[in-house]
Tab-separated table of C-alpha atoms in Angstrom:
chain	number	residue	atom	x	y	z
A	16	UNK	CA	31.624	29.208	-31.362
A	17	UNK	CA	32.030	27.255	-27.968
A	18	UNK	CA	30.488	28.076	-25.053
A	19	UNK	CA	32.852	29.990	-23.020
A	20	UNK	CA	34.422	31.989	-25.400
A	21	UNK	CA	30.810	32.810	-26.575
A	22	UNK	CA	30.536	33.834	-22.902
A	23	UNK	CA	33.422	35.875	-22.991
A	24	UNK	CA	32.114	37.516	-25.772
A	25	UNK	CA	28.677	38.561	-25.248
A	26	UNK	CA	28.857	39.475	-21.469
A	27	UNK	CA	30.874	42.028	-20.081
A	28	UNK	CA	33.154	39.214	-18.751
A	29	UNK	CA	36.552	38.480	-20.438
A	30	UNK	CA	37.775	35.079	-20.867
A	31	UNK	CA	40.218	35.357	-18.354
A	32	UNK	CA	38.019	36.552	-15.922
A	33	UNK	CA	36.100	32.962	-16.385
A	34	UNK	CA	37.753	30.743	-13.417
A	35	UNK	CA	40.719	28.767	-14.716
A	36	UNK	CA	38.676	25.522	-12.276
A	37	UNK	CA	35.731	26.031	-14.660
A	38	UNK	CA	37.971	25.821	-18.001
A	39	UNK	CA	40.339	23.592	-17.065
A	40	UNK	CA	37.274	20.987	-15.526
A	41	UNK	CA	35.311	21.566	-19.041
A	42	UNK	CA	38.102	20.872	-20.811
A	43	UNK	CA	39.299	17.414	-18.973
A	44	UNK	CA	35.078	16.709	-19.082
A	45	UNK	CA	35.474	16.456	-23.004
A	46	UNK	CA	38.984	14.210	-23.452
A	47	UNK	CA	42.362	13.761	-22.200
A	48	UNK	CA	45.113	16.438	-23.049
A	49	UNK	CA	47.900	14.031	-23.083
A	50	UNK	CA	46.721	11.573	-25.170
A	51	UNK	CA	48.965	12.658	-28.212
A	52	UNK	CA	49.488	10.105	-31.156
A	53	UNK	CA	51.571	10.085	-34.031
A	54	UNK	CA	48.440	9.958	-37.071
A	55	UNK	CA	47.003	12.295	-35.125
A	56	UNK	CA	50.010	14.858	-35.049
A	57	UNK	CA	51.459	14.709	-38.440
A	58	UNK	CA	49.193	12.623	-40.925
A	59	UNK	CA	50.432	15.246	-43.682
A	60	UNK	CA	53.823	13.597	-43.041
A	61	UNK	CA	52.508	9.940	-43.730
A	62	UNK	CA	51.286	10.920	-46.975
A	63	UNK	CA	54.493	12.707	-48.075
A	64	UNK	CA	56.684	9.520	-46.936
A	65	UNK	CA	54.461	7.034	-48.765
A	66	UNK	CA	55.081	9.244	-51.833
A	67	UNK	CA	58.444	9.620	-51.603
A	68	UNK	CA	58.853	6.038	-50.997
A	69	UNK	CA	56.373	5.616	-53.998
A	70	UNK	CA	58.993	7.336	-55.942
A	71	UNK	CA	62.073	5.703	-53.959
A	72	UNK	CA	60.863	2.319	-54.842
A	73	UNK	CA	59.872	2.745	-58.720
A	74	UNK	CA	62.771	4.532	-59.539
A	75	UNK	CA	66.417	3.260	-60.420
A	76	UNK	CA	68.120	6.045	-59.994
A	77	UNK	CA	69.116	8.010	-56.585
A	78	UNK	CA	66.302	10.797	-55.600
A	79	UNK	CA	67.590	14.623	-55.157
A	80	UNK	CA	65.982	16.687	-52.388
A	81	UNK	CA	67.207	20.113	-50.530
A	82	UNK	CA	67.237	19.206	-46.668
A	83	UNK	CA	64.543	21.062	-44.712
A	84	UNK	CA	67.499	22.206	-41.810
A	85	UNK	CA	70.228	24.379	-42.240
A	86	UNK	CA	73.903	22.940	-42.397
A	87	UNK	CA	72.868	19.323	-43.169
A	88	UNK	CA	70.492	19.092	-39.379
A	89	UNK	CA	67.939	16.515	-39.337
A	90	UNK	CA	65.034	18.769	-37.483
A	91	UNK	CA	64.580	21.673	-35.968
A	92	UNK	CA	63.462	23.467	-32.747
A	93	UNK	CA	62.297	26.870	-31.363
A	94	UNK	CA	61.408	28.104	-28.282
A	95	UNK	CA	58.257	30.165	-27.539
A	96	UNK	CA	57.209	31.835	-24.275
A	97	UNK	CA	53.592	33.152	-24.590
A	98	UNK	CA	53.430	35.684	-21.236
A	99	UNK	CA	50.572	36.085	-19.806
A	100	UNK	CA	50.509	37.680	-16.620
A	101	UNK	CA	53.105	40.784	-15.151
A	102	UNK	CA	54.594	38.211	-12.263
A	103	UNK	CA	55.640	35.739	-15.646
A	104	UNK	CA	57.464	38.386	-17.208
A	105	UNK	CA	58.557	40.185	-14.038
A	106	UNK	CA	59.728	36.795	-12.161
A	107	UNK	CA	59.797	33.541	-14.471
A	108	UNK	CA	60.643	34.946	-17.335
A	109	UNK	CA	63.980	35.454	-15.549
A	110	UNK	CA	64.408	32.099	-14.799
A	111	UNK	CA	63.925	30.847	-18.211
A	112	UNK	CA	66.417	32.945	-19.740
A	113	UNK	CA	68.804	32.215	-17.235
A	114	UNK	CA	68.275	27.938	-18.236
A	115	UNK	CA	68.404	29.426	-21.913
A	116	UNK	CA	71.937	30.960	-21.451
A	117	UNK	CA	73.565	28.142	-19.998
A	118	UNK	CA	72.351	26.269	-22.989
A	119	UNK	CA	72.977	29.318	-25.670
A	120	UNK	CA	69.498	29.288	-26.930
A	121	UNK	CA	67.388	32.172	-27.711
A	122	UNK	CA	63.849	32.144	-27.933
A	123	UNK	CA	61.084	34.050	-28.981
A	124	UNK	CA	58.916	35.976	-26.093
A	125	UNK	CA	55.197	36.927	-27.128
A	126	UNK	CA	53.655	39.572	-25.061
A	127	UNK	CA	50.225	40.916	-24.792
A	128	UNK	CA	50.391	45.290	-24.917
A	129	UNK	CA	47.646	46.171	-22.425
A	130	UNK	CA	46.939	43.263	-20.399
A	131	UNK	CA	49.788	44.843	-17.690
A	132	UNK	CA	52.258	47.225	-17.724
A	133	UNK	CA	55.456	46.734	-19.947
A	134	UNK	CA	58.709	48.518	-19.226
A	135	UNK	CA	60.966	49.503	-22.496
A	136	UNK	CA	63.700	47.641	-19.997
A	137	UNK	CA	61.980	44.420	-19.093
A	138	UNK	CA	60.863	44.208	-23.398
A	139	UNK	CA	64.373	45.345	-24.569
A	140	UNK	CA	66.135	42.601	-21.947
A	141	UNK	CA	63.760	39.566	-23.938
A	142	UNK	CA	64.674	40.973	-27.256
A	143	UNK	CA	67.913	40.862	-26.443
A	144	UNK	CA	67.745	37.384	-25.792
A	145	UNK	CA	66.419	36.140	-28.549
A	146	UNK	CA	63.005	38.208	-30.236
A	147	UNK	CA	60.267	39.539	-29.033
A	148	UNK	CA	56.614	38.533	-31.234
A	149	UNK	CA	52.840	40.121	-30.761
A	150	UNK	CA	50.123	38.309	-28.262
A	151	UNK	CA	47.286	40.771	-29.443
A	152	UNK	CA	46.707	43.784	-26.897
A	153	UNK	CA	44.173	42.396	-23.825
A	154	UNK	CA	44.912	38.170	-24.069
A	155	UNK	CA	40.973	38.363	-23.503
A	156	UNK	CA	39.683	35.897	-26.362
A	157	UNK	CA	37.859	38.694	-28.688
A	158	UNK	CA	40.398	38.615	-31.390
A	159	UNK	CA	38.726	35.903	-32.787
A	160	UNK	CA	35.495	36.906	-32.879
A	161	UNK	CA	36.187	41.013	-33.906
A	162	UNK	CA	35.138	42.219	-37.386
A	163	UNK	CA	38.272	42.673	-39.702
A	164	UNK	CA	38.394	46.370	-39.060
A	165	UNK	CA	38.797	45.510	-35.189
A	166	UNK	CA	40.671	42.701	-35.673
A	167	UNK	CA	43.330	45.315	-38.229
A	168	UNK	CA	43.388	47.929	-35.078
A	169	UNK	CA	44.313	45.441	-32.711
A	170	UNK	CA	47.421	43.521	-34.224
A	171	UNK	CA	48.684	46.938	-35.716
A	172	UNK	CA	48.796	48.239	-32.530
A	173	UNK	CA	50.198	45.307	-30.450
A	174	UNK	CA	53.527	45.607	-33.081
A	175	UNK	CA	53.937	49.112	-32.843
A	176	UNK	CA	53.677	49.168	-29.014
A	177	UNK	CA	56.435	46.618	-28.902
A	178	UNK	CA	58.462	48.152	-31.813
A	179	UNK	CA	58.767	51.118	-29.844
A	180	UNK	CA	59.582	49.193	-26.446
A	181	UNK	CA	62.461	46.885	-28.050
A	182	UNK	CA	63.564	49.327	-29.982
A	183	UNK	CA	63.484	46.526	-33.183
A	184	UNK	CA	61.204	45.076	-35.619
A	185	UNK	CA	58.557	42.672	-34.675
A	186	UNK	CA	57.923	40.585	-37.252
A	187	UNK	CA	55.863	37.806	-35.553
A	188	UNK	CA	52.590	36.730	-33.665
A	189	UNK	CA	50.655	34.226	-31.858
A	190	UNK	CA	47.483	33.942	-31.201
A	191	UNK	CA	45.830	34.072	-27.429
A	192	UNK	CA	44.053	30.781	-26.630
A	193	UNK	CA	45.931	29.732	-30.389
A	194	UNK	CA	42.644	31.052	-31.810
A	195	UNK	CA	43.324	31.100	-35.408
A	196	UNK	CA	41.610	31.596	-38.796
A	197	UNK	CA	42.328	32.850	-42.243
A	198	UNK	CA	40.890	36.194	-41.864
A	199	UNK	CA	43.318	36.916	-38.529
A	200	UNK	CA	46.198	35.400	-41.052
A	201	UNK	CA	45.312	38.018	-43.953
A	202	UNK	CA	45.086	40.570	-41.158
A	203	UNK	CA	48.174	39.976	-39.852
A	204	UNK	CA	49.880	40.240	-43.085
A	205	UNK	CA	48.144	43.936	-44.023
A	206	UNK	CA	49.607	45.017	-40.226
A	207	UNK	CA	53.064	44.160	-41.469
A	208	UNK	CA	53.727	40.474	-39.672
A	209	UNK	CA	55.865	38.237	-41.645
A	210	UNK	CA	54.575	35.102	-39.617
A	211	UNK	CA	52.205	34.032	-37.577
A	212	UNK	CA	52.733	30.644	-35.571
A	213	UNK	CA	48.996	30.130	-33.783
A	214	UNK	CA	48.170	26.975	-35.543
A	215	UNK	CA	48.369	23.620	-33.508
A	216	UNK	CA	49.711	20.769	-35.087
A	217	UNK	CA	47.155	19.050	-33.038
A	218	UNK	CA	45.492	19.464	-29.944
A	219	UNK	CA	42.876	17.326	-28.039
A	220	UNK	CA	40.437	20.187	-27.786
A	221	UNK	CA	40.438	23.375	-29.159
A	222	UNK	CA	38.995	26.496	-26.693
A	223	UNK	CA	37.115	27.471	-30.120
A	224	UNK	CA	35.190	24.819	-30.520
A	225	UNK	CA	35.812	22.283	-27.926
A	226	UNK	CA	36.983	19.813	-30.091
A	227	UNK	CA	39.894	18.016	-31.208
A	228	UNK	CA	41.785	20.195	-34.074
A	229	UNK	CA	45.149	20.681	-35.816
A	230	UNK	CA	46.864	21.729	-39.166
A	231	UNK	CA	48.112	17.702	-39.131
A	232	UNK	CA	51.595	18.962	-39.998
A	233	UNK	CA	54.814	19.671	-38.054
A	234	UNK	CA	56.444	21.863	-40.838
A	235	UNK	CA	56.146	25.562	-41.343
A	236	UNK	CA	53.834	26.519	-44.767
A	237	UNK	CA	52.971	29.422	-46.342
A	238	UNK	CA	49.415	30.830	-46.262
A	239	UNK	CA	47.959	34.077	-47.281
A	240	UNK	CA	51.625	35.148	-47.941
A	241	UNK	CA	52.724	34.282	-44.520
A	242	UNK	CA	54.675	31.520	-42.774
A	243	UNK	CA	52.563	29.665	-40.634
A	244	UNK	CA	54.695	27.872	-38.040
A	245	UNK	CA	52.502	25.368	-36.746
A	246	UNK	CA	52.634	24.730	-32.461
A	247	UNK	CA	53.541	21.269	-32.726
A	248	UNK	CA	54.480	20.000	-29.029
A	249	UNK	CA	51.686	20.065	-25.962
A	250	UNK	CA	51.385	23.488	-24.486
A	251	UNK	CA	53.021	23.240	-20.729
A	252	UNK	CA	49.546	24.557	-19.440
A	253	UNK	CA	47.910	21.443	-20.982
A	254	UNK	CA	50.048	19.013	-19.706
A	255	UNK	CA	50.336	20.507	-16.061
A	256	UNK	CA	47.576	22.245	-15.072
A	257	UNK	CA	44.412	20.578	-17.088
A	258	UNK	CA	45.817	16.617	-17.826
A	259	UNK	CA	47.085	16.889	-14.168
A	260	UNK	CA	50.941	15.798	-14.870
A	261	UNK	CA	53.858	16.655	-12.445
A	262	UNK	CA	56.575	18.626	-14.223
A	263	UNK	CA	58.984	15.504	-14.771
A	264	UNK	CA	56.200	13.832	-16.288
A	265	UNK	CA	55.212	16.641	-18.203
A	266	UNK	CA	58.851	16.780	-19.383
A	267	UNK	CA	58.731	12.544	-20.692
A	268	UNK	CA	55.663	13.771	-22.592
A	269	UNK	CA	57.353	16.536	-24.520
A	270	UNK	CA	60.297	14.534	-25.434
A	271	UNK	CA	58.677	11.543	-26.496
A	272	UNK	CA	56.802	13.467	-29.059
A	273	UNK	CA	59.581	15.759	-29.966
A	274	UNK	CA	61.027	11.957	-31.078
A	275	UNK	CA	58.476	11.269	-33.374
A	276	UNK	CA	58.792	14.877	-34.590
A	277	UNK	CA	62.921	14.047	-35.279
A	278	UNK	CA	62.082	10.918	-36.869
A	279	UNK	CA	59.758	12.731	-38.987
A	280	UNK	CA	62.491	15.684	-39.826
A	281	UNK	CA	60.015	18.506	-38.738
A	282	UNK	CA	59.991	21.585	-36.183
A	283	UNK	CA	59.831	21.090	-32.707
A	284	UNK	CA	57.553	24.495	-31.591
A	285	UNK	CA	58.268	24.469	-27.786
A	286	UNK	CA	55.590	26.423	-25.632
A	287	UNK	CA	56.397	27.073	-22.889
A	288	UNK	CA	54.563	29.604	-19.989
A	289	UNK	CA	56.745	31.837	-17.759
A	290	UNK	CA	53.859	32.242	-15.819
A	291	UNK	CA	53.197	28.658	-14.957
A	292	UNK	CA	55.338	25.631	-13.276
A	293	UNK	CA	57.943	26.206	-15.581
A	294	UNK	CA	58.874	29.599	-14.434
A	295	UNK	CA	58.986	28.523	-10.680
A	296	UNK	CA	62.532	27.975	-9.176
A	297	UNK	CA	61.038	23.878	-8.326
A	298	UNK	CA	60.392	23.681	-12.644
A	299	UNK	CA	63.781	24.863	-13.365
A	300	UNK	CA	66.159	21.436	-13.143
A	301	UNK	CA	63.473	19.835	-15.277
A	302	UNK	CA	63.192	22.505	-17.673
A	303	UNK	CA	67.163	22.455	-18.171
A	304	UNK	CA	66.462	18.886	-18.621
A	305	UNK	CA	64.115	19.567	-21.378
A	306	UNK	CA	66.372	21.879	-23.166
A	307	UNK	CA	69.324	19.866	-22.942
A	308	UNK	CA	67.897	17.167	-24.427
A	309	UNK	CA	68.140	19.245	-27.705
A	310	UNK	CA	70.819	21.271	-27.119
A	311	UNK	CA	73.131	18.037	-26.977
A	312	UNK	CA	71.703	16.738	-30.270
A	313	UNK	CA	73.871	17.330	-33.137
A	314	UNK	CA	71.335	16.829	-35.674
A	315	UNK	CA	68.985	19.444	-34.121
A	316	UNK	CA	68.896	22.918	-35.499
A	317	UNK	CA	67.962	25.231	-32.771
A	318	UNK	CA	66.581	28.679	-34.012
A	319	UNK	CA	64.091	31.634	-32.906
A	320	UNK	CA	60.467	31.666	-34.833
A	321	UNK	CA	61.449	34.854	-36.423
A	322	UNK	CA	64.577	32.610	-37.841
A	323	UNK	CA	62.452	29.540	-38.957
A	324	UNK	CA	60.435	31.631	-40.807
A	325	UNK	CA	63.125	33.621	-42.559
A	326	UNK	CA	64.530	30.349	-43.370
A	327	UNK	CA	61.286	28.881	-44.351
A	328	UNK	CA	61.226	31.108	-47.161
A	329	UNK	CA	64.742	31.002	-48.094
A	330	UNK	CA	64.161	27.169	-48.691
A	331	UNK	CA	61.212	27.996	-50.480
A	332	UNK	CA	62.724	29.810	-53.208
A	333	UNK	CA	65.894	27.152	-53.772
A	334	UNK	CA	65.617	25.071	-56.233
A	335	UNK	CA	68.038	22.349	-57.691
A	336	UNK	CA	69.440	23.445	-61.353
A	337	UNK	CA	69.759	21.961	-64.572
A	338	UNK	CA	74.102	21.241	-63.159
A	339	UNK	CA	72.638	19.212	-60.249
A	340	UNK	CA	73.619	22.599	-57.923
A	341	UNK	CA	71.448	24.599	-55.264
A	342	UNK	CA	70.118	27.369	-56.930
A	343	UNK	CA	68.141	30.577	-55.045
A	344	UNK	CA	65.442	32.610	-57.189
A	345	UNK	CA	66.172	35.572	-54.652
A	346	UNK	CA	69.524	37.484	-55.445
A	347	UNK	CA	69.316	38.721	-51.472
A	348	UNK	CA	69.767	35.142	-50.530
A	349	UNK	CA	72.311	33.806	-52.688
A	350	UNK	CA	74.889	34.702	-49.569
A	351	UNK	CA	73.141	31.828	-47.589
A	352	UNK	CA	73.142	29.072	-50.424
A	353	UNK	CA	75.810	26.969	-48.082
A	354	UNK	CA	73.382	26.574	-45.491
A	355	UNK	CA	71.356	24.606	-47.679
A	356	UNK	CA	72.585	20.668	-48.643
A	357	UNK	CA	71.281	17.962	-51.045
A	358	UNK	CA	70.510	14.712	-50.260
A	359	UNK	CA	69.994	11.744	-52.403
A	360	UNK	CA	67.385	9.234	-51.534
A	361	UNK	CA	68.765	6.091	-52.269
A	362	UNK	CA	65.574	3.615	-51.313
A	363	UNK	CA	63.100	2.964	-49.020
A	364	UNK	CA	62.866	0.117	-46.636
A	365	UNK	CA	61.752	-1.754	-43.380
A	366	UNK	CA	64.410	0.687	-41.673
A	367	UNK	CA	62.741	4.108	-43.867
A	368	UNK	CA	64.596	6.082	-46.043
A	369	UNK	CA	68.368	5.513	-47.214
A	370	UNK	CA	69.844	9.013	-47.661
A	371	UNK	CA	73.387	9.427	-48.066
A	372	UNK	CA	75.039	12.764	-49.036
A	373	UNK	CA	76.019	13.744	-53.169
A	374	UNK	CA	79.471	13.150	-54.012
A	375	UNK	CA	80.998	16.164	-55.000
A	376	UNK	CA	80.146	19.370	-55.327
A	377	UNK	CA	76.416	18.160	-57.822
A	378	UNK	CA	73.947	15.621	-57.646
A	379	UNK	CA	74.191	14.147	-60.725
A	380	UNK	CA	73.608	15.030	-64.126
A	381	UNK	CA	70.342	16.598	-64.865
A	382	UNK	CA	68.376	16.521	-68.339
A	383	UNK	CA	68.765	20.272	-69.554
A	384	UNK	CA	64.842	20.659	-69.888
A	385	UNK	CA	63.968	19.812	-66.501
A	386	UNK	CA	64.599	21.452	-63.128
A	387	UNK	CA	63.516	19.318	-59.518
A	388	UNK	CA	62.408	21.895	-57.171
A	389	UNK	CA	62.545	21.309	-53.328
């Protein structure tokens, strides 16, 4: 337990109520925010291309996989808005969307249910650009530390209070403070979440336990019968307001990692704060700048949360079939089988991977008594 969120929780103080100075200066004290490296990030992703290249190198024939992305697209992004305060949903929230409809991209919106007032308007209008996901009830750091029947009350209630404002299912959450365990994972799933995305891929120091931390992945995976989407890009607040960077610079940050994160054929999970620089009318060029960046990239599938995770499990259950063909295990999904496509890994060398596409409609022909699985 670190020391301000052990604060938080044994006075009669929230966290919030703790002076962002005093966070922010504790948190620069320990080690710098931006100081993002590609080991650090995805080391899961190192080990699964040295065995694939393992395999790539040894054998003489062409390797089958299922691409992660839909339609044949090389990685993938989302865009998540964690609100806050009432003036970032009341005023930059606004201004987001508007950068996000120039671009056609819809995001995902988490919102706290009694931190400030919501409006069935204000929720339906974010839902109806994209999806709206829980953010807990107070934003106050207690989740975390709540006993299991607490913990239950409060999730349950933050997706019912925002079922009934958007006037739709909400099927994911996040975290406050990305305060994450197990237990809050196997909570979520008894409340009726389908995802959670509240796990870092890495970040320089955790407000759990003031230290560095991630999952070391930038791919969704399943845990406790949910799909975890990890946060795998540097939370705007981080960037901005504790490792003191301007907005453009900010912005360089983001991309460069989101490069390693393309090279790497993972999800970009974009976090991004209406209620910080961002939202303000003097963030908005550079946040257009930001999205566009993807939004011209052919290769980049761009998708809600609530989407990746559908499709997370989709993939999950697809398999390739004795014929060499995309198979699903899930008679609901066999509609969406041509969103899936199979690559053959041809070799590995000083240039990566060579992957070209099958030709024809299989892979190749496959020994009747085995079946590759994605």
């Amino acid at each position: 337990m670190d020391q301000l969120s052990s604060f938080s929780q044994w006075t009669s103080y929230p966290y919030r109520l703790i002076p962002s100075s005093i966070r922010n200066r504790f948190f620069k004290a320990k080690r710098s925010v931006t100081a993002f490296r590609e080991e650090l990030l995805g080391p899961i992703e190192f080990l699964r291309s040295l065995f694939l290249a393992s395999l790539a190198i040894a054998s003489k024939d062409p390797i089958p996989i299922i691409g992660f992305w839909r339609r044949g697209k090389s990685y993938a992004l989302a865009v998540s808005h964690d609100v806050e305060t009432q003036l970032g949903l009341e005023d930059g929230a606004g201004r987001l969307i508007e950068v996000e409809k120039e671009l056609g991209i819809r995001s995902t919106w988490n919102l706290p249910t009694d931190r400030y007032p919501l409006s069935s308007q204000l929720v339906i209008a974010l839902a109806q650009n994209g999806e709206v996901g829980g953010h807990d009830t107070k934003h106050d750091g207690r989740l975390f530390f709540a006993g299991i029947t607490d913990k239950l009350d409060r999730v349950k209630r933050c997706r019912e209070r925002l079922e009934f404002l958007s006037r739709r299912p909400v099927r994911g959450f996040r975290a406050p403070l990305l305060q994450h365990s197990r237990e809050l994972v196997e909570t979520l799933g008894k409340a009726g979440y389908e995802y959670d995305s509240s796990m870092p891929s890495w970040e320089p120091l955790s407000p759990t336990s003031l230290k560095p931390h991630g999952v070391g992945t930038v791919f969704p995976f399943l845990i406790s019968g949910l799909v975890e989407i990890p946060v795998s890009m540097p939370q705007d607040h981080q960037l901005i307001r504790v490792g003191g960077l301007g907005v453009a610079a900010a912005v360089d940050q983001l991309l460069e990692v989101s490069r390693w994160i393309r090279k790497a054929g993972g999800a970009c999970v974009l976090l991004v704060h209406p209620d910080y620089e961002f939202g303000q009318e003097e963030g908005r060029d550079e946040y257009l700048r930001l999205l566009t960046s993807f939004r011209s990239d052919p290769a980049c599938d761009i998708m809600t949360l609530g989407e990746m995770a559908r499709w997370w499990i989709y993939r999950q259950e697809s398999y390739i079939d004795e014929e060499g063909m995309i198979n699903t295990r899930s008679d609901e999904n066999k509609n969406a089988i041509g969103e899936l496509e199979l690559e053959l890994v041809m070799g590995y060398g000083l240039d990566g991977f060579k992957m070209e596409p099958p030709i024809g409609n299989s892979v190749m022909e496959m020994p009747k008594s085995s079946r590759l699985r994605s």
